[in-house]
Amino acid sequence: MTCTTGSSRFDPIRRFAWLAIVVVLGLAAAGCTTTQPVETGASLGIAAAGGQASPMRAQGWAERYRLNPADPETAVHYARALRASGLRAQAVAVLERAANEHPKHRGVLGAYGRALADIGRYRQALAVLDRAHAPGRPDWRILSAQGAALDQLGRHEEAQRYYGTALRIAPDEPSVLSNLGLSYALSKDLVRAEATLRQAAAQPRVDPRVRRNLALVVGLQGRSSEAESIARADLPSGAAAANVAYLRQMLAQQNSWKQSEQSGAIAVKAEGT
């Protein structure tokens, strides 16, 4: 169920649908080579990685791509630089061409599927990502990316099965645990969401965004002081203050949304997927 009033809508839990994609596609493949299906770089909301691509780096890949647009590795790197610069539609165009020219290149297919999800084309992303698996060797990064796209489409139980398969391949992988926790949040199971996000946050090499997602889940359960403590943890004072300010804004909007619903100012209706 979602609450709508005209074209506007606010439901903090629905924000997790995008955050899940950010986490899996932005951090899960850190350190992967271009032969891997998922690349780094994403930003939005509380899970934002932040930062922009270096202009010199982006220009360097642009020049390499201009000289050799048929090279799949160059296309993946150039698209990554475009996405990190916020040029997501352009990244999709580059990868669409590469996928047409190299329809069996798993690195290109993985990057293309991620880029499609970036711009909200989730059904198409699922079809492309399904082709990015090596025969008989499913990739946990792709499985988690597929789960994130399914969550965006409201298919949460199916998404959770994909995360479960990914975790059998990569046990305790924090990015997959984080996405699974966010999927539980989308299913309005905040208790299980919190437990799963705590498990993710306890893993080595965890990304700070996982703790920020945990803070929001805790805050949505009414434990604002504890949520703020989590949001501040292990961060410089400026970053901690920004996290807490964002957390308070989200929770304040949630409270306002609930009050409006209770007063009858917002119509409640089921939204199709």
Coordinates of C-alpha atoms in Angstrom, one line a residue:
M1 CA 0.0 0.0 0.0
T2 CA 1.2 3.5 -0.7
C3 CA -0.3 6.9 0.0
T4 CA -0.9 9.3 -2.8
T5 CA -2.2 12.8 -3.1
G6 CA -2.2 13.9 -6.7
S7 CA 1.3 13.4 -8.1
S8 CA 3.1 13.7 -4.8
R9 CA 3.9 10.8 -2.5
F10 CA 6.0 10.2 0.5
D11 CA 6.7 6.9 2.2
P12 CA 10.1 6.5 3.7
I13 CA 10.1 2.7 3.4
R14 CA 9.5 3.0 -0.4
R15 CA 12.7 5.0 -0.5
F16 CA 14.5 1.7 0.3
A17 CA 13.7 0.4 -3.1
W18 CA 16.2 2.8 -4.6
L19 CA 18.7 2.5 -1.8
A20 CA 18.9 -1.2 -2.3
I21 CA 20.0 -0.7 -5.9
V22 CA 22.5 1.9 -4.8
V23 CA 24.1 -0.4 -2.3
V24 CA 24.4 -3.5 -4.5
L25 CA 25.4 -1.7 -7.6
G26 CA 27.5 0.9 -6.0
L27 CA 29.5 -1.0 -3.5
A28 CA 29.2 -4.7 -4.0
A29 CA 31.7 -4.9 -6.9
A30 CA 34.3 -2.6 -5.5
G31 CA 37.6 -3.7 -6.8
C32 CA 36.2 -5.8 -9.6
T33 CA 37.7 -5.8 -13.0
T34 CA 35.8 -4.9 -16.1
T35 CA 35.2 -8.6 -16.8
Q36 CA 32.9 -8.6 -13.8
P37 CA 29.3 -7.8 -14.5
V38 CA 28.8 -5.0 -12.0
E39 CA 30.8 -1.8 -11.6
T40 CA 31.2 0.8 -9.0
G41 CA 29.7 4.2 -8.6
A42 CA 26.3 5.4 -7.5
S43 CA 24.7 8.1 -5.4
L44 CA 21.4 9.1 -4.0
G45 CA 19.8 9.7 -0.6
I46 CA 21.1 8.3 2.7
A47 CA 23.0 5.5 1.0
A48 CA 24.8 7.9 -1.3
A49 CA 28.4 7.2 -2.1
G50 CA 29.0 10.8 -2.9
G51 CA 31.7 12.3 -5.1
Q52 CA 32.0 12.8 -8.8
A53 CA 34.3 11.3 -11.4
S54 CA 37.5 13.1 -12.0
P55 CA 37.1 15.3 -15.1
M56 CA 40.5 14.3 -16.4
R57 CA 39.6 10.6 -15.9
A58 CA 36.3 11.0 -17.6
Q59 CA 37.9 12.9 -20.5
G60 CA 40.6 10.2 -20.8
W61 CA 38.0 7.5 -21.2
A62 CA 36.0 9.7 -23.6
E63 CA 39.0 10.0 -25.8
R64 CA 39.8 6.3 -25.7
Y65 CA 36.2 5.6 -26.6
R66 CA 36.3 8.1 -29.5
L67 CA 39.3 6.3 -30.9
N68 CA 38.0 2.8 -30.3
P69 CA 34.2 2.7 -29.7
A70 CA 34.1 -1.0 -30.6
D71 CA 36.2 -2.1 -27.6
P72 CA 33.9 -3.5 -24.9
E73 CA 36.3 -2.8 -22.0
T74 CA 36.6 0.8 -23.1
A75 CA 32.9 1.1 -23.4
V76 CA 32.4 -0.2 -19.8
H77 CA 35.0 2.2 -18.4
Y78 CA 33.6 5.1 -20.3
A79 CA 30.0 4.4 -19.2
R80 CA 31.2 4.1 -15.6
A81 CA 32.8 7.5 -15.8
L82 CA 29.6 9.0 -17.4
R83 CA 27.5 7.5 -14.6
A84 CA 29.8 8.7 -11.9
S85 CA 29.4 12.2 -13.5
G86 CA 25.7 11.9 -13.3
L87 CA 25.3 11.4 -17.1
R88 CA 23.2 8.2 -16.8
A89 CA 21.3 8.4 -20.0
Q90 CA 24.5 8.8 -21.9
A91 CA 26.0 5.8 -20.1
V92 CA 23.0 3.7 -21.2
A93 CA 23.5 4.7 -24.8
V94 CA 27.1 3.8 -24.8
L95 CA 26.4 0.4 -23.2
E96 CA 23.4 -0.3 -25.4
R97 CA 25.7 0.1 -28.4
A98 CA 28.3 -2.2 -26.8
A99 CA 25.7 -4.8 -25.9
N100 CA 24.4 -4.8 -29.5
E101 CA 28.0 -5.3 -30.8
H102 CA 29.0 -7.8 -28.1
P103 CA 25.8 -9.6 -27.1
K104 CA 27.6 -12.3 -25.2
H105 CA 30.1 -10.2 -23.3
R106 CA 29.2 -10.6 -19.7
G107 CA 31.0 -7.5 -18.5
V108 CA 29.1 -5.4 -20.9
L109 CA 25.8 -7.0 -20.1
G110 CA 26.3 -6.6 -16.4
A111 CA 27.2 -2.9 -16.8
Y112 CA 24.3 -2.4 -19.2
G113 CA 21.8 -4.0 -16.8
R114 CA 23.1 -1.8 -13.9
A115 CA 22.8 1.3 -16.1
L116 CA 19.3 0.5 -17.1
A117 CA 18.3 0.0 -13.4
D118 CA 20.0 3.4 -12.8
I119 CA 17.4 5.1 -14.9
G120 CA 14.4 3.1 -13.8
R121 CA 14.1 0.6 -16.6
Y122 CA 13.9 -2.3 -14.2
R123 CA 12.2 -4.9 -16.4
Q124 CA 14.6 -4.4 -19.2
A125 CA 17.5 -4.5 -16.6
L126 CA 16.3 -7.9 -15.3
A127 CA 16.3 -9.4 -18.8
V128 CA 19.8 -8.1 -19.5
L129 CA 21.2 -9.1 -16.2
D130 CA 19.9 -12.6 -16.6
R131 CA 22.0 -12.9 -19.8
A132 CA 25.1 -11.7 -17.9
H133 CA 25.5 -14.9 -15.8
A134 CA 28.0 -17.5 -17.0
P135 CA 26.4 -20.8 -17.8
G136 CA 26.3 -22.9 -14.7
R137 CA 28.1 -20.3 -12.7
P138 CA 25.7 -17.6 -11.4
D139 CA 27.4 -14.5 -10.1
W140 CA 26.3 -13.3 -6.7
R141 CA 26.7 -9.6 -7.7
I142 CA 24.2 -10.1 -10.6
L143 CA 21.8 -12.1 -8.4
S144 CA 21.8 -9.3 -5.9
A145 CA 21.3 -6.7 -8.6
Q146 CA 18.4 -8.7 -10.0
G147 CA 16.9 -8.8 -6.5
A148 CA 17.2 -5.0 -6.2
A149 CA 15.4 -4.5 -9.5
L150 CA 12.7 -6.9 -8.4
D151 CA 12.3 -4.9 -5.2
Q152 CA 11.8 -1.8 -7.3
L153 CA 9.0 -3.7 -9.1
G154 CA 7.3 -4.6 -5.8
R155 CA 8.2 -8.3 -6.1
H156 CA 9.8 -8.6 -2.7
E157 CA 9.5 -12.3 -2.0
E158 CA 11.0 -13.1 -5.3
A159 CA 13.8 -10.6 -4.6
Q160 CA 14.5 -12.2 -1.3
R161 CA 15.0 -15.6 -3.0
Y162 CA 17.6 -14.0 -5.3
Y163 CA 19.4 -12.5 -2.3
G164 CA 19.3 -15.9 -0.6
T165 CA 20.9 -17.6 -3.6
A166 CA 23.6 -14.8 -3.7
L167 CA 24.3 -15.4 0.0
R168 CA 24.8 -19.1 -0.6
I169 CA 27.5 -18.2 -3.1
A170 CA 29.0 -15.3 -1.0
P171 CA 28.1 -16.0 2.7
D172 CA 27.9 -12.9 4.9
E173 CA 28.5 -10.6 2.0
P174 CA 27.6 -7.2 3.5
S175 CA 26.1 -5.6 0.3
V176 CA 23.8 -8.6 -0.2
L177 CA 22.8 -8.7 3.5
S178 CA 22.1 -4.9 3.3
N179 CA 19.9 -5.4 0.2
L180 CA 18.1 -8.3 1.9
G181 CA 17.5 -6.1 5.0
L182 CA 16.1 -3.3 2.8
S183 CA 13.9 -5.8 1.0
Y184 CA 12.4 -6.8 4.4
A185 CA 11.9 -3.1 5.1
L186 CA 10.0 -2.8 1.9
S187 CA 7.9 -5.7 3.0
K188 CA 7.1 -3.7 6.2
D189 CA 9.0 -6.3 8.3
L190 CA 11.2 -3.8 10.2
V191 CA 12.2 -6.3 12.9
R192 CA 13.7 -8.7 10.4
A193 CA 15.1 -5.7 8.4
E194 CA 16.9 -4.4 11.5
A195 CA 18.4 -7.9 12.3
T196 CA 19.7 -8.4 8.8
L197 CA 21.1 -4.9 8.5
R198 CA 22.9 -5.4 11.9
Q199 CA 24.4 -8.6 10.5
A200 CA 25.5 -6.6 7.5
A201 CA 27.0 -3.8 9.6
A202 CA 29.0 -6.3 11.7
Q203 CA 30.9 -7.6 8.7
P204 CA 34.5 -6.6 7.9
R205 CA 35.0 -4.1 5.0
V206 CA 31.4 -2.9 5.4
D207 CA 30.5 0.3 3.6
P208 CA 29.3 3.2 5.8
R209 CA 26.1 3.4 3.8
V210 CA 25.0 0.1 5.4
R211 CA 25.0 1.7 8.9
R212 CA 23.1 4.7 7.5
N213 CA 20.4 2.3 6.2
L214 CA 20.3 0.6 9.6
A215 CA 19.9 3.9 11.3
L216 CA 16.9 4.7 9.2
V217 CA 15.3 1.3 9.9
V218 CA 15.8 1.8 13.6
G219 CA 14.4 5.3 13.4
L220 CA 11.3 4.1 11.6
Q221 CA 10.6 1.9 14.6
G222 CA 10.5 5.0 16.8
R223 CA 14.0 4.7 18.4
S224 CA 15.3 8.0 17.2
S225 CA 18.1 8.4 19.8
E226 CA 19.5 5.0 19.0
A227 CA 19.2 5.7 15.3
E228 CA 21.1 9.0 15.6
S229 CA 23.9 7.2 17.5
I230 CA 24.2 4.7 14.7
A231 CA 24.2 7.5 12.1
R232 CA 27.0 9.2 13.9
A233 CA 29.2 6.1 14.4
D234 CA 32.7 6.1 12.9
L235 CA 32.3 9.3 11.0
P236 CA 34.0 12.8 11.1
S237 CA 31.9 15.4 12.8
G238 CA 30.7 17.1 9.6
A239 CA 29.6 13.8 8.0
A240 CA 28.0 12.7 11.2
A241 CA 26.0 15.9 11.4
A242 CA 24.8 15.6 7.8
N243 CA 23.7 12.0 8.4
V244 CA 21.8 13.0 11.5
A245 CA 20.1 15.9 9.7
Y246 CA 19.0 13.7 6.9
L247 CA 17.7 11.1 9.3
R248 CA 15.7 13.6 11.2
Q249 CA 14.3 15.0 8.0
M250 CA 13.2 11.6 6.8
L251 CA 11.6 10.7 10.1
A252 CA 9.9 14.1 10.4
Q253 CA 8.4 13.6 6.9
Q254 CA 7.2 10.1 7.9
N255 CA 5.4 11.6 11.0
S256 CA 3.8 14.3 8.9
W257 CA 2.7 11.7 6.3
K258 CA 1.1 9.6 9.1
Q259 CA -0.7 12.6 10.6
S260 CA -2.1 13.5 7.2
E261 CA -3.3 10.0 6.6
Q262 CA -5.0 9.8 9.9
S263 CA -6.7 13.1 9.4
G264 CA -8.1 11.9 6.0
A265 CA -6.1 14.4 4.0
I266 CA -4.4 11.7 2.0
A267 CA -6.2 9.0 0.0
V268 CA -4.9 5.5 0.5
K269 CA -4.9 3.2 -2.5
A270 CA -3.0 0.1 -3.7
E271 CA -0.4 0.8 -6.3
G272 CA 0.2 -1.8 -9.0
T273 CA 3.7 -2.9 -9.9

